[in-house]
Rosetta silent file (secondary structure, phi, psi, omega in degrees, C-alpha in Angstrom):
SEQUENCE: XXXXXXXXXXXXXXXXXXXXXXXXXXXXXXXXXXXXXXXXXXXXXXXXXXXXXXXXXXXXXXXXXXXXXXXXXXXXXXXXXXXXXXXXXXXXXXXXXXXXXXXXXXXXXXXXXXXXXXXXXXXXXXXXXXXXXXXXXXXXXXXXXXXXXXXXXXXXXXXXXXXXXXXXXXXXXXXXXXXXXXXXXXXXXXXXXXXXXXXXXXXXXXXXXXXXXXXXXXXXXXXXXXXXXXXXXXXXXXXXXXXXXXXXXXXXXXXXXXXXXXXXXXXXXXXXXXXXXXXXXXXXXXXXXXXXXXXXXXXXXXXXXXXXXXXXXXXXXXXXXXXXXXXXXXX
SCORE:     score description
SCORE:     0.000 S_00000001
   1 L     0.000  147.214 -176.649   59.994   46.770   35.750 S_00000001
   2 E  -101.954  119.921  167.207   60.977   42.757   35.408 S_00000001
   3 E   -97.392   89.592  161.611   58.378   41.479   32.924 S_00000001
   4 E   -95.087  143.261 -167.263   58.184   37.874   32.202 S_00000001
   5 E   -81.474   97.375 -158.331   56.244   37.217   28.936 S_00000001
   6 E  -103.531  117.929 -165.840   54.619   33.842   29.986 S_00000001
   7 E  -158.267 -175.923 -162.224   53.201   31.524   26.707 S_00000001
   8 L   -82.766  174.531 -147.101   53.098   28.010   25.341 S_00000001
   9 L  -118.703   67.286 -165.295   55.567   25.397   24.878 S_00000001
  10 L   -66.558  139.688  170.437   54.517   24.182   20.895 S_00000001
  11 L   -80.814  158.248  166.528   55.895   21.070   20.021 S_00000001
  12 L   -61.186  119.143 -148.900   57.558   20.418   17.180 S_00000001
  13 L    86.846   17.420  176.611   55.658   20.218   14.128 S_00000001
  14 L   -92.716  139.873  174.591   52.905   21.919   16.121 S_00000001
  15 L   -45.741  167.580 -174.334   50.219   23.852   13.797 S_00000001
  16 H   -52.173 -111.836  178.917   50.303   27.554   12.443 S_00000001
  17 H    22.803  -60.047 -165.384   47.848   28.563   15.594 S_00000001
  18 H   -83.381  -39.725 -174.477   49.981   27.140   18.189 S_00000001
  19 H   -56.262  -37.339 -175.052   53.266   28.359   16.497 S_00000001
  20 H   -42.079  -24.949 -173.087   51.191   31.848   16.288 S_00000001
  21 H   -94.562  -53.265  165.133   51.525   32.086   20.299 S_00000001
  22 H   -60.503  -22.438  152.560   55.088   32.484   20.313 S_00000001
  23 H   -41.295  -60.393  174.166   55.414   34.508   17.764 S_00000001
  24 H   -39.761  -48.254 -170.046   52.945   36.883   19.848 S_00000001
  25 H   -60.864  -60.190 -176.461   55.159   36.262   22.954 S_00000001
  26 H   -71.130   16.522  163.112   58.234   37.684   21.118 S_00000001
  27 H  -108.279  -64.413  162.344   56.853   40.450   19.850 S_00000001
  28 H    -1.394  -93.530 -164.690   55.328   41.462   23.375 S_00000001
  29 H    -3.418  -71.886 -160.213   58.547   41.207   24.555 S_00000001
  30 H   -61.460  -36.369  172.721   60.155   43.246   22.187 S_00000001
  31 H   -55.461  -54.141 -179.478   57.306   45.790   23.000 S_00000001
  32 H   -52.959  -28.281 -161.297   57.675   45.561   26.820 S_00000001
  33 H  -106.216  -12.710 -179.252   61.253   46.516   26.325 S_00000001
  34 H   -83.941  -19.618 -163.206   60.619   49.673   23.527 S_00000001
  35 H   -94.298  -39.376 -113.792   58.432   51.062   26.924 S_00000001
  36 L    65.680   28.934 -179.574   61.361   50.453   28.900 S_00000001
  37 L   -88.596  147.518  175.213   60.998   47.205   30.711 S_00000001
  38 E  -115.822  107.929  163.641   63.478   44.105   31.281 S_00000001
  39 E  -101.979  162.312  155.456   61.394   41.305   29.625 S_00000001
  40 E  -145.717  139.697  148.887   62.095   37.477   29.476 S_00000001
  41 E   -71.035  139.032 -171.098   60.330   34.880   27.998 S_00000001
  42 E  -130.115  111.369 -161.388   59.028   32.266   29.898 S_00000001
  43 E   -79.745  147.849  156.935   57.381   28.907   28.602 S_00000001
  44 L   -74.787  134.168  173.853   54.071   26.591   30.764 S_00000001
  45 L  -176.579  126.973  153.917   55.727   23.719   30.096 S_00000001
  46 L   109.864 -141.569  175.367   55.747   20.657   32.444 S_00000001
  47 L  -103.996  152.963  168.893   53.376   20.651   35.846 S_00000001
  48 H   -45.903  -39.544  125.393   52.435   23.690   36.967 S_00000001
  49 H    -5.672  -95.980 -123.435   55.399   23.557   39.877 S_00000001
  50 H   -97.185   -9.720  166.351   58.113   23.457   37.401 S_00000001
  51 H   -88.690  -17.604  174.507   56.640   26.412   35.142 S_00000001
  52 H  -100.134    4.575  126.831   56.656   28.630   38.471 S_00000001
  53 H    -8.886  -95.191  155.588   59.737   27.392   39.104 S_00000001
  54 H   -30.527  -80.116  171.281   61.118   29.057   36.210 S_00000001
  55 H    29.771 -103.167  163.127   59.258   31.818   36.907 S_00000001
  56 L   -51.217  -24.080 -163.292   60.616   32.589   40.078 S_00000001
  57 L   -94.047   -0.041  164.469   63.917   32.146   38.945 S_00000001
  58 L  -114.807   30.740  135.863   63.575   35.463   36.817 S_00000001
  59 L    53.672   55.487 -146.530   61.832   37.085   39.705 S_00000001
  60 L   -94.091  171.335  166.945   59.947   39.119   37.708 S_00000001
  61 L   -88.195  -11.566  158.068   57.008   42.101   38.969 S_00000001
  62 E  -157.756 -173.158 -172.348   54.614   41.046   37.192 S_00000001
  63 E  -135.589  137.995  161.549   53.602   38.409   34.121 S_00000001
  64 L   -98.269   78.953 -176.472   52.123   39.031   30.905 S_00000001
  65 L   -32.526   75.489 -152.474   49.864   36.181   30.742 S_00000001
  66 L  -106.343  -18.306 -160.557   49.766   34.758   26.898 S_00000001
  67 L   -78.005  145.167  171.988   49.079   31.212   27.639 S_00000001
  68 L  -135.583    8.564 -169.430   46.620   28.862   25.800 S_00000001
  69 L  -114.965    1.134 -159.261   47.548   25.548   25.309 S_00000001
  70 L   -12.491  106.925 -158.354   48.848   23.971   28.673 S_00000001
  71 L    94.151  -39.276  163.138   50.080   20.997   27.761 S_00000001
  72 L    99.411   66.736  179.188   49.222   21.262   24.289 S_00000001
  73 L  -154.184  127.764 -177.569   45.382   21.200   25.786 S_00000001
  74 H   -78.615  -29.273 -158.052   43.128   24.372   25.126 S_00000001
  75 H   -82.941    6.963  178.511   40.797   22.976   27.893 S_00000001
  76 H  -123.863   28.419 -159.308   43.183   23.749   30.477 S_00000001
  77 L   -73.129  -33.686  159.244   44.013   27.738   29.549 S_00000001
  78 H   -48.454  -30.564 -170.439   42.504   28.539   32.860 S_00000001
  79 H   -44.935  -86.797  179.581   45.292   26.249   34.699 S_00000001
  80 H   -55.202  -32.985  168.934   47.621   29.288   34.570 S_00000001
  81 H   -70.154  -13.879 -171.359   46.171   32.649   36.012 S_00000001
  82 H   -80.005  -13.492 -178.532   44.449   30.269   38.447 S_00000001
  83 H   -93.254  -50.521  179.131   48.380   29.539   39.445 S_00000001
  84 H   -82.258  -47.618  165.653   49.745   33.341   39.316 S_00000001
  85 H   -51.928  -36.089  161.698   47.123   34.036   41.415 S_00000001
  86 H   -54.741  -37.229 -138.533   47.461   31.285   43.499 S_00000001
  87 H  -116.523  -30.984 -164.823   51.048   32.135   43.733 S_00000001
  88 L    41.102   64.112  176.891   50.359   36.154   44.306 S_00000001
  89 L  -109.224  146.920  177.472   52.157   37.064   41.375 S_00000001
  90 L   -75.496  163.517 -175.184   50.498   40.634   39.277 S_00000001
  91 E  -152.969  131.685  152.259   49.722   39.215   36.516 S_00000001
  92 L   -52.911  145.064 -146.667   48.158   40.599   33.385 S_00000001
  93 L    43.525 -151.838 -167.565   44.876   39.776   31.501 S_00000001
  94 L   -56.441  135.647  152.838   41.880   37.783   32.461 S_00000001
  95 L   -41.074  160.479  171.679   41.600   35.993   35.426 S_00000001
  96 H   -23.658  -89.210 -135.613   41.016   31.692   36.313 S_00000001
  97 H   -60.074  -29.012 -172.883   37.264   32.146   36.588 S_00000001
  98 H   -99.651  -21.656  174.875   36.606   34.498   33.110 S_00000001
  99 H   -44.752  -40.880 -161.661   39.482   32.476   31.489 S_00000001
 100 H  -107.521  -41.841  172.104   37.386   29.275   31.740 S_00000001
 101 H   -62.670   -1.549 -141.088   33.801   30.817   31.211 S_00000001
 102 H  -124.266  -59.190 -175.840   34.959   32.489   27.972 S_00000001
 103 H   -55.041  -37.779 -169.832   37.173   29.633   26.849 S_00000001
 104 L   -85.438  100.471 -156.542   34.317   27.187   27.238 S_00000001
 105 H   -63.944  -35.878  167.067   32.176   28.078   24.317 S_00000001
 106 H   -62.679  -39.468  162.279   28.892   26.415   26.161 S_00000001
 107 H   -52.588  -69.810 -129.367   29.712   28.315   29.584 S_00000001
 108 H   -67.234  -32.529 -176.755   30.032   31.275   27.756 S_00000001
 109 H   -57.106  -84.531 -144.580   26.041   31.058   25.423 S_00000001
 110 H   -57.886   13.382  170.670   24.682   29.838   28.633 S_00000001
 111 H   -79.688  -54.828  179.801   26.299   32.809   30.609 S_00000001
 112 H   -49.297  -83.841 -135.479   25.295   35.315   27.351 S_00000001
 113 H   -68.185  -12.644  176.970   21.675   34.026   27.266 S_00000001
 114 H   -87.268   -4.963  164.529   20.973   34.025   30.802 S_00000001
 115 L   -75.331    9.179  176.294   22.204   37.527   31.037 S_00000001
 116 L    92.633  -14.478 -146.721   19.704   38.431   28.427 S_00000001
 117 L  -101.232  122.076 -175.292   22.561   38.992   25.516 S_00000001
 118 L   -57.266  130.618  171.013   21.456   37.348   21.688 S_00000001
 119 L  -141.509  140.468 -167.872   23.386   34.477   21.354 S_00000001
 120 L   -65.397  157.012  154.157   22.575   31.996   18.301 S_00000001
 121 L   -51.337  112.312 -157.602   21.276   28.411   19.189 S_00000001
 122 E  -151.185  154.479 -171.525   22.768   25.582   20.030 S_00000001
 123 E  -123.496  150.063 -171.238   22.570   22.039   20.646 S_00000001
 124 L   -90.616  176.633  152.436   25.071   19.823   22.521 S_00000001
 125 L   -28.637  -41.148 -160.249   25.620   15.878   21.614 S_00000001
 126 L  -114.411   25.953  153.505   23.746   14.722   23.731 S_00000001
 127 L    87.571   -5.111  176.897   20.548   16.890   22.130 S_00000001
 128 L   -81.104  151.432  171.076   20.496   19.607   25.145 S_00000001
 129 E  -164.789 -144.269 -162.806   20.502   22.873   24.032 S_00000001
 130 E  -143.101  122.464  135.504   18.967   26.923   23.977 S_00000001
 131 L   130.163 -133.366 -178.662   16.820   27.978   21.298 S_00000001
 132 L  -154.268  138.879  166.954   15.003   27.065   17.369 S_00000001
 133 L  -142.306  144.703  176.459   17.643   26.970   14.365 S_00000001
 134 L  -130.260  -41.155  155.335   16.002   27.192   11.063 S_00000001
 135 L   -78.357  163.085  158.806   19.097   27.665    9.115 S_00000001
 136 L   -13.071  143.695  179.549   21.923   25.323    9.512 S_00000001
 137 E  -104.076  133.672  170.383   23.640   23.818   12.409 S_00000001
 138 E  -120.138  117.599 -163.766   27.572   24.678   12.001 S_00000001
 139 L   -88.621  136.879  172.290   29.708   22.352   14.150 S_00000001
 140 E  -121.267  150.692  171.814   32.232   23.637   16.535 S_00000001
 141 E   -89.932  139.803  163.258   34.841   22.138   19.400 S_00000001
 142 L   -47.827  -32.780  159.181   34.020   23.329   22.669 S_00000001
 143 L   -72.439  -69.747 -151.576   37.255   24.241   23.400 S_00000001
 144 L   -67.573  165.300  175.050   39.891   24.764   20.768 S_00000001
 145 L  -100.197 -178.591  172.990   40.625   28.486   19.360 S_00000001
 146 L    36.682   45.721  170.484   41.782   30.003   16.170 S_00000001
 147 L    46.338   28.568  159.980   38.928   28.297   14.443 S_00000001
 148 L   -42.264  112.406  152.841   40.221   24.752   14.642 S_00000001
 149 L   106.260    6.110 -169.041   37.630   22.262   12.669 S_00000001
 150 L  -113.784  125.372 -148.214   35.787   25.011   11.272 S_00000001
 151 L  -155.181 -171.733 -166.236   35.999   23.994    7.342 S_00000001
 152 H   -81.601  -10.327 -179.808   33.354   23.429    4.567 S_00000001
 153 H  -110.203   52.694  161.830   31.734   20.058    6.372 S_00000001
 154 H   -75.928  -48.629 -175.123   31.301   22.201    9.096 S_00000001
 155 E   -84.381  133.880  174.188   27.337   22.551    8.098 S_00000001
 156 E  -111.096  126.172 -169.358   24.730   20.783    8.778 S_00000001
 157 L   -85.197  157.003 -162.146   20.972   21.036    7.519 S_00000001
 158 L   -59.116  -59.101 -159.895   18.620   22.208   10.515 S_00000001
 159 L   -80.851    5.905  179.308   16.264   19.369    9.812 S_00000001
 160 L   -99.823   80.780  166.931   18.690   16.075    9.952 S_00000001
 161 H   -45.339  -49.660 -172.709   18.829   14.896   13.345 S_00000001
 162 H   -85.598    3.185  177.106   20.662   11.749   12.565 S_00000001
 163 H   -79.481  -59.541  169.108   23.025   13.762   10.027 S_00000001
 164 H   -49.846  -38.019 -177.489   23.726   15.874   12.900 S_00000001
 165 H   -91.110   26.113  141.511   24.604   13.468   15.607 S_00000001
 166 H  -132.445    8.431  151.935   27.153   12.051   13.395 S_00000001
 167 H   -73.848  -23.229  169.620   28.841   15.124   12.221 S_00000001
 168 H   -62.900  -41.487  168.591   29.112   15.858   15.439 S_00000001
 169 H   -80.716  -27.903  175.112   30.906   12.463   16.377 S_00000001
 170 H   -91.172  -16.497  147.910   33.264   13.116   13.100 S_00000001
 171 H   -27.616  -86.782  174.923   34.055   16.230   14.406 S_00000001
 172 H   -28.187  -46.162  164.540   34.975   15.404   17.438 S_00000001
 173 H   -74.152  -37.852  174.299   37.320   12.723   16.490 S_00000001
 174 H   -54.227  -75.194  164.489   39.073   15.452   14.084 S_00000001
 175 H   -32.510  -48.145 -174.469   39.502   18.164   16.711 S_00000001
 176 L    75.706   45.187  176.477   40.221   15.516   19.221 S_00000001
 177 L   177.473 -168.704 -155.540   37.816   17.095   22.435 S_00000001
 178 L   -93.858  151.187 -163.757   34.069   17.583   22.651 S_00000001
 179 E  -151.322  136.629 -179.767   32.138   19.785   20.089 S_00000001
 180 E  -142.633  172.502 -163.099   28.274   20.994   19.698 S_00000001
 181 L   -94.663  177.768 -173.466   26.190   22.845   17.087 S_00000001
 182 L  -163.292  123.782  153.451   25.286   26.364   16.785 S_00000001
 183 E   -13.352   92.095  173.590   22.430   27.948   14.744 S_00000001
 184 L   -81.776   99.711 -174.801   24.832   29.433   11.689 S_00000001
 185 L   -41.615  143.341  160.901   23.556   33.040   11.278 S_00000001
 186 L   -95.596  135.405  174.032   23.711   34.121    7.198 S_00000001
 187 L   163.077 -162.507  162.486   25.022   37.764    7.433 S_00000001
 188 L   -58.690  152.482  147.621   27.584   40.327    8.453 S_00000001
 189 L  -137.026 -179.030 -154.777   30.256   39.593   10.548 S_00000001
 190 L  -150.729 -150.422 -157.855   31.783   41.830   13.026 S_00000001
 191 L   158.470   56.782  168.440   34.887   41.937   15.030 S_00000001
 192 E   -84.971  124.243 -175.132   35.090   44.394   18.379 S_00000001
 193 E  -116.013  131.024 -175.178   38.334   44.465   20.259 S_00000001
 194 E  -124.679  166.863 -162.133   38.227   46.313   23.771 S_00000001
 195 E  -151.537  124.727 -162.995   41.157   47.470   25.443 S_00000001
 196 E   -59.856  150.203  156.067   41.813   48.297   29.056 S_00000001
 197 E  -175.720  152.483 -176.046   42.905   52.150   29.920 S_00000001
 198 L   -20.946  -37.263  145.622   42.739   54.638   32.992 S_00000001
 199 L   -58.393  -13.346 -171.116   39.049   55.581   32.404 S_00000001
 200 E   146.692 -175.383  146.663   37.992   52.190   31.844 S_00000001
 201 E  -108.977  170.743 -138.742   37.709   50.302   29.236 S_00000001
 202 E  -121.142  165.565  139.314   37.676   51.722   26.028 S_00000001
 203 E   -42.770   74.141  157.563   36.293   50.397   22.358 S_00000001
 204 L   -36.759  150.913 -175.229   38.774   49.810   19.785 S_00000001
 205 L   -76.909  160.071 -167.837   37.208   50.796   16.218 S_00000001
 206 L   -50.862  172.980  161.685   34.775   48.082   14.837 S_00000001
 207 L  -134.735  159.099  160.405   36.001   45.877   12.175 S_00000001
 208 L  -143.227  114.042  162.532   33.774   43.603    9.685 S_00000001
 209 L   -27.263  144.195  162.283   35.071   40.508    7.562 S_00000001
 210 L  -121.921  144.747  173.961   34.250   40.898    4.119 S_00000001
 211 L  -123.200  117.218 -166.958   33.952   37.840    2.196 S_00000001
 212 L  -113.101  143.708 -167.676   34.907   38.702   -1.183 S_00000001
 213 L    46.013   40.005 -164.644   34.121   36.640   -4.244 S_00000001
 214 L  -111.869  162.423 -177.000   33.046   33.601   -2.389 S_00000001
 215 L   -86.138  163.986 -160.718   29.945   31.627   -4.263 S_00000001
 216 L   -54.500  -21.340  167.110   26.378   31.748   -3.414 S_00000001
 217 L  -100.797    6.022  122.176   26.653   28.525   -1.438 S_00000001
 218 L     0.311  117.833  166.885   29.658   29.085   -0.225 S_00000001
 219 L   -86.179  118.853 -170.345   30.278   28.796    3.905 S_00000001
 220 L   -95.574   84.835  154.493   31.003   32.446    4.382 S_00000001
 221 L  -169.635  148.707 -166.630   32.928   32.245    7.905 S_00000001
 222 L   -60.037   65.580  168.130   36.408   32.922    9.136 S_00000001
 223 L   -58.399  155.391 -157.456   37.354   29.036    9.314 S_00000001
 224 H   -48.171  -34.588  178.258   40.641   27.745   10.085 S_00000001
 225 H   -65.383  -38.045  176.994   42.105   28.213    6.113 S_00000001
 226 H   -76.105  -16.862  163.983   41.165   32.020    6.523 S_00000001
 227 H   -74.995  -66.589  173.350   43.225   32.119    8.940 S_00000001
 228 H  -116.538   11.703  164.395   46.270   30.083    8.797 S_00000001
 229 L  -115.830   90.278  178.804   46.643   28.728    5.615 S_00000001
 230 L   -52.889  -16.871  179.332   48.545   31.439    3.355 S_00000001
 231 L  -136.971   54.303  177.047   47.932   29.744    0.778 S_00000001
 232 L  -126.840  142.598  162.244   44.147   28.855    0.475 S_00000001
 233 H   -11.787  -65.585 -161.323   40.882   31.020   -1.442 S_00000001
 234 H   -85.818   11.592  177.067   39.839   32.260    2.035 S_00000001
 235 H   -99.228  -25.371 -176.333   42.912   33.561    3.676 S_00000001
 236 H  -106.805    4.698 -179.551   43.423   36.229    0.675 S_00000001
 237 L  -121.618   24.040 -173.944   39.704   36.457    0.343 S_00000001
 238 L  -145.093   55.218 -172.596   38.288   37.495    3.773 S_00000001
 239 L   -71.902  168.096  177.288   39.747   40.929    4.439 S_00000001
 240 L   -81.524  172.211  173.540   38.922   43.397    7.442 S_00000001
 241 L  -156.436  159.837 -146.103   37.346   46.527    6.367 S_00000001
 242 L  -128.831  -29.364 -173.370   37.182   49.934    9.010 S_00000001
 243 L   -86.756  177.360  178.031   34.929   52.061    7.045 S_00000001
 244 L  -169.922  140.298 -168.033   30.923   51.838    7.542 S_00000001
 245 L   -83.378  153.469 -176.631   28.239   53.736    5.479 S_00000001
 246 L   -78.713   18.139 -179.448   26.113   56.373    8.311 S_00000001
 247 L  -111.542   16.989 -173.225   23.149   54.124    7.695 S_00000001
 248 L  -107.666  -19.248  -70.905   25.357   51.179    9.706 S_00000001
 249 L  -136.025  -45.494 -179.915   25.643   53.821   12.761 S_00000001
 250 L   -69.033  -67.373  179.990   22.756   52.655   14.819 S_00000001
 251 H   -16.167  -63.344 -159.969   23.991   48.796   14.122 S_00000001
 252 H   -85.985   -6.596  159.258   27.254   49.552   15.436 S_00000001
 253 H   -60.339  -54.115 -150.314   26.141   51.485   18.818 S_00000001
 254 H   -64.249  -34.240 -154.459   24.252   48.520   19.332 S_00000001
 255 H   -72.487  -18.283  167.743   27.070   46.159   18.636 S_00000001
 256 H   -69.475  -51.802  162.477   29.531   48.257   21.336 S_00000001
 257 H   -29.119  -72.460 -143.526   26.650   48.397   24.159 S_00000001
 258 H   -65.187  -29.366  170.746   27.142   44.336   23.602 S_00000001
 259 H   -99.414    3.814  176.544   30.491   44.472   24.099 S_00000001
 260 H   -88.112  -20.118  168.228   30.985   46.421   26.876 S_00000001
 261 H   -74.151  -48.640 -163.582   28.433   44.156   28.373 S_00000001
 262 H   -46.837  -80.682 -178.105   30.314   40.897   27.748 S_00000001
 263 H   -29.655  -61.019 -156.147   33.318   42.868   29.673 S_00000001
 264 H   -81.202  -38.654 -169.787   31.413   43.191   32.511 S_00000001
 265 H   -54.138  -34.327 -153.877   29.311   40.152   32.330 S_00000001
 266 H  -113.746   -0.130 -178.939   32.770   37.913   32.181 S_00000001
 267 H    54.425   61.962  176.700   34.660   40.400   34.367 S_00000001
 268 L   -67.537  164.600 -177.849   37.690   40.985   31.763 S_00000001
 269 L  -141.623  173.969 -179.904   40.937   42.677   32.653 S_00000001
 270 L    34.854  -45.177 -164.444   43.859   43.766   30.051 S_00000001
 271 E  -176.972  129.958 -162.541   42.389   43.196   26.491 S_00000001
 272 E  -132.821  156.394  155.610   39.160   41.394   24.859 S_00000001
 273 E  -156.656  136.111 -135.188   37.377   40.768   21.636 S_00000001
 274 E  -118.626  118.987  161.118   33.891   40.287   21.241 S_00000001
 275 E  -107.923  166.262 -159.297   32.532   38.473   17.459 S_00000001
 276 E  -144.886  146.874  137.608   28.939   39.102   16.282 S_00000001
 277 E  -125.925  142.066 -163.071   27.156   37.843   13.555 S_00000001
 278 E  -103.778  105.505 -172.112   24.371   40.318   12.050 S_00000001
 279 L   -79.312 -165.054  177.621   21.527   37.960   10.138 S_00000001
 280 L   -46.512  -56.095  175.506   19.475   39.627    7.675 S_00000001
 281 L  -100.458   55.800  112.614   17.042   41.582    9.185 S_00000001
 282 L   103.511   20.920 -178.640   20.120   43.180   10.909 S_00000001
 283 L   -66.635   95.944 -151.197   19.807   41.381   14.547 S_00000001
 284 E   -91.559  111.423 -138.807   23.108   41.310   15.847 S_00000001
 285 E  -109.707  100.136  164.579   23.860   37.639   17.540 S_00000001
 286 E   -29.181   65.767 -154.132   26.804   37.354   19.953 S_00000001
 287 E   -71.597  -54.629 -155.404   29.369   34.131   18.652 S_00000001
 288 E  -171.495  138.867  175.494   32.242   34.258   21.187 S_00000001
 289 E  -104.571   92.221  170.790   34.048   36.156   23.642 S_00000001
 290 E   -19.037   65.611 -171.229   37.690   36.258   23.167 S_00000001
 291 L   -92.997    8.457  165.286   39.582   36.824   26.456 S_00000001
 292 L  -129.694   92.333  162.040   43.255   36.644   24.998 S_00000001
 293 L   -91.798  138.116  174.271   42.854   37.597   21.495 S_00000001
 294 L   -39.381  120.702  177.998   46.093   37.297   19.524 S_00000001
 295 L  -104.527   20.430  177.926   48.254   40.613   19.950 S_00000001
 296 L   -60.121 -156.844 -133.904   51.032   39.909   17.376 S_00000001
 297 L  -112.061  -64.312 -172.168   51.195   42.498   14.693 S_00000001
 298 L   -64.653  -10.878 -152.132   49.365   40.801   11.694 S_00000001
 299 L  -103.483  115.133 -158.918   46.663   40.017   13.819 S_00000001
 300 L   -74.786   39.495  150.569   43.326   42.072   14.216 S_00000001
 301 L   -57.937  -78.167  173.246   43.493   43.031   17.631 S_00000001
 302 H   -17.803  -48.173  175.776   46.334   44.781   16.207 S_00000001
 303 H   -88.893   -6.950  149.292   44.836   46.143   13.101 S_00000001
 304 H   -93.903    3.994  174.042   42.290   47.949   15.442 S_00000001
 305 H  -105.536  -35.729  164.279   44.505   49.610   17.909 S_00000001
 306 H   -49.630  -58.293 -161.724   46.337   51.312   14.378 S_00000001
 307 L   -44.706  -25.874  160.074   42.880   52.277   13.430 S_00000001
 308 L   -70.083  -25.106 -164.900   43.067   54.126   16.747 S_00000001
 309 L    76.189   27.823 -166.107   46.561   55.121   16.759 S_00000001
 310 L  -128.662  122.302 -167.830   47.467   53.382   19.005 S_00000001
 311 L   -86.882 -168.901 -178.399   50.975   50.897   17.874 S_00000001
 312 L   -65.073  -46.855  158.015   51.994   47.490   19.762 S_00000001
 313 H   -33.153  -60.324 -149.384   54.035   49.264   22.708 S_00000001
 314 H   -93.468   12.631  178.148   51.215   51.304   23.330 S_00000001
 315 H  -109.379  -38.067  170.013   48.662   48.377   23.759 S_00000001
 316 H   -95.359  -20.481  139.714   51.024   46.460   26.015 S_00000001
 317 H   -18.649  -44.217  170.383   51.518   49.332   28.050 S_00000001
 318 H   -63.594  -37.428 -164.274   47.778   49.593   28.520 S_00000001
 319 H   -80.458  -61.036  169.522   47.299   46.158   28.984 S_00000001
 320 H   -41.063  -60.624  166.349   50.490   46.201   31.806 S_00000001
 321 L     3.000  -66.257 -171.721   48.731   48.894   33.375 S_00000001
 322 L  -134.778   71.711 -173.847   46.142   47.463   34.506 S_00000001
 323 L   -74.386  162.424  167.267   47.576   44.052   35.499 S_00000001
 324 E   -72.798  132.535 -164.742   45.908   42.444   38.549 S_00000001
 325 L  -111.678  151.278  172.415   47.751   43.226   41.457 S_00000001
 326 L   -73.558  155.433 -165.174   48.203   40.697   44.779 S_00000001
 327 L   -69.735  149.759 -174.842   46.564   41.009   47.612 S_00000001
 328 L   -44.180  153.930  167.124   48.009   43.052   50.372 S_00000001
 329 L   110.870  -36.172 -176.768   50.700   41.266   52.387 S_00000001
 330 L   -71.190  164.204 -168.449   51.710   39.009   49.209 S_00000001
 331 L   -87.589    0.000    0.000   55.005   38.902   47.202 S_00000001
């Protein structure tokens, strides 16, 4: 089968994160082609025309959908499957419509909470919101991924309205897009990756951040430096961990019921990942539903499909599988 591996166009001098999605693409690739596939890469770059342009001219049978920046814009990551569809190309992973409730962290709480599903509290700019926060407000952009803006003047105390509305404004200007607060649970964190496959979809095993050695006051969450900065405190200090004592057992049914609801709730296709934070008295609180999570190698999508046995070939196989196909009649 002709695969093209479809992903972002980083500019030069573009951040770890954005470099991180081609990396991803060319390791796909290289996957697509150990199953026995003719891949090419293919960048979104330009108008939307001139990337299916390109495309077309490597005629491929389906697309592995990767993209997340269009544009260098997170807010438009819907733009492409709404285009391969448009287009009646198979295509792999989410669709337009779960692409943009998922990306958009305010679609997705008020999507969670009116489906019933614990989602922390949150207030927008302009003071609307869902809930009571008694702990902290921790400011986020609506939009961007891979923990962009989330740093130690992230937090906010619950009771400073006028504190809040102008971290929220220096945010904003940092990030560069629109950003609101969210109740920051104290706790566990958690880390479920689901994965498409002929019975359904299936549960990758759980994972939970550990935050090791960090101080009592400390903001214990995986913020952009745990991520992408190799050489900061929290990127060597926030490992995954696989094991779980049998008194976590109950916890973690509950936290897989939650994520097989998100798949359904958001209607996911090819590959997902669902993060939780678990306060204290062990309520487990829905953050954000992933609907591309990074599949390069290092990354822990990745490190839960080993835990499974299952290596990078055998994840984009799964993923190809069960690409969305075009409607009869269509190329």
């Amino acid at each position: 089968m002709r695969v093209s591996v479809l992903h972002d166009a980083p500019p030069v001098g573009a951040r770890p994160d954005q470099d991180d999605n081609l990396v991803q693409a060319r390791e796909v690739a290289l996957a697509l082609e150990a199953g026995g596939h003719q891949a090419a890469l293919c960048a979104w770059e330009g108008s939307p025309r001139r990337s299916l342009e390109r495309l077309a001219g490597q005629g491929p049978d389906a697309v592995f959908n990767l993209v997340e920046e269009p544009l260098g814009r997170a807010a438009r990551i819907h733009t492409a499957p709404v285009w391969l569809a448009h287009q009646g190309l198979a295509f792999c992973g989410a669709g337009g419509r779960a692409m943009l409730l998922t990306s958009h962290k305010l679609l997705a709480k008020r999507a969670l909470d009116k489906a019933g599903l614990p989602t922390p509290a949150w207030r927008t700019t302009q003071g609307a919101g869902q809930g009571e926060c008694r702990e902290p407000w921790l400011i986020k952009a609506v939009w961007e991924h891979g923990s962009l803006g989330i740093d130690d003047d992230s937090l906010v105390p619950a009771d400073r309205p006028l504190r809040l509305t102008q971290a929220l404004a220096a945010k904003e200007a940092q990030v560069g897009g629109p950003c609101f607060a969210e109740a920051y649970i104290e706790g566990r964190e958690f880390n479920l990756a689901l994965l498409a496959g002929p019975g359904g979809v299936r549960l990758l095993p759980p994972a939970e951040i550990v935050f090791e050695g960090y101080d009592a006051g400390q903001l214990k969450v995986v913020g952009y430096r745990a991520k992408w900065e190799a050489n900061s405190f929290e990127y060597h200090h926030t490992p995954r961990r696989f094991e779980f004592p049998p008194e976590d057992r109950a916890l973690l049914a509950r936290l897989q019921d939650l994520a097989h609801a998100c798949w359904g709730l958001f209607g996911l296709r090819g590959w997902a990942r669902v993060d939780f934070r678990v306060d204290r008295q062990g309520q487990p609180w829905i953050l954000e539903v992933n609907a591309n999570p990074c599949l390069a190698a290092d990354a822990g999508f990745a490190a839960a499909a080993l835990r499974a046995g299952l290596d990078q070939a055998a994840v984009v196989a799964a993923i190809l599988a069960d690409r969305h196909q075009p409607p009869q009649g269509r190329v």
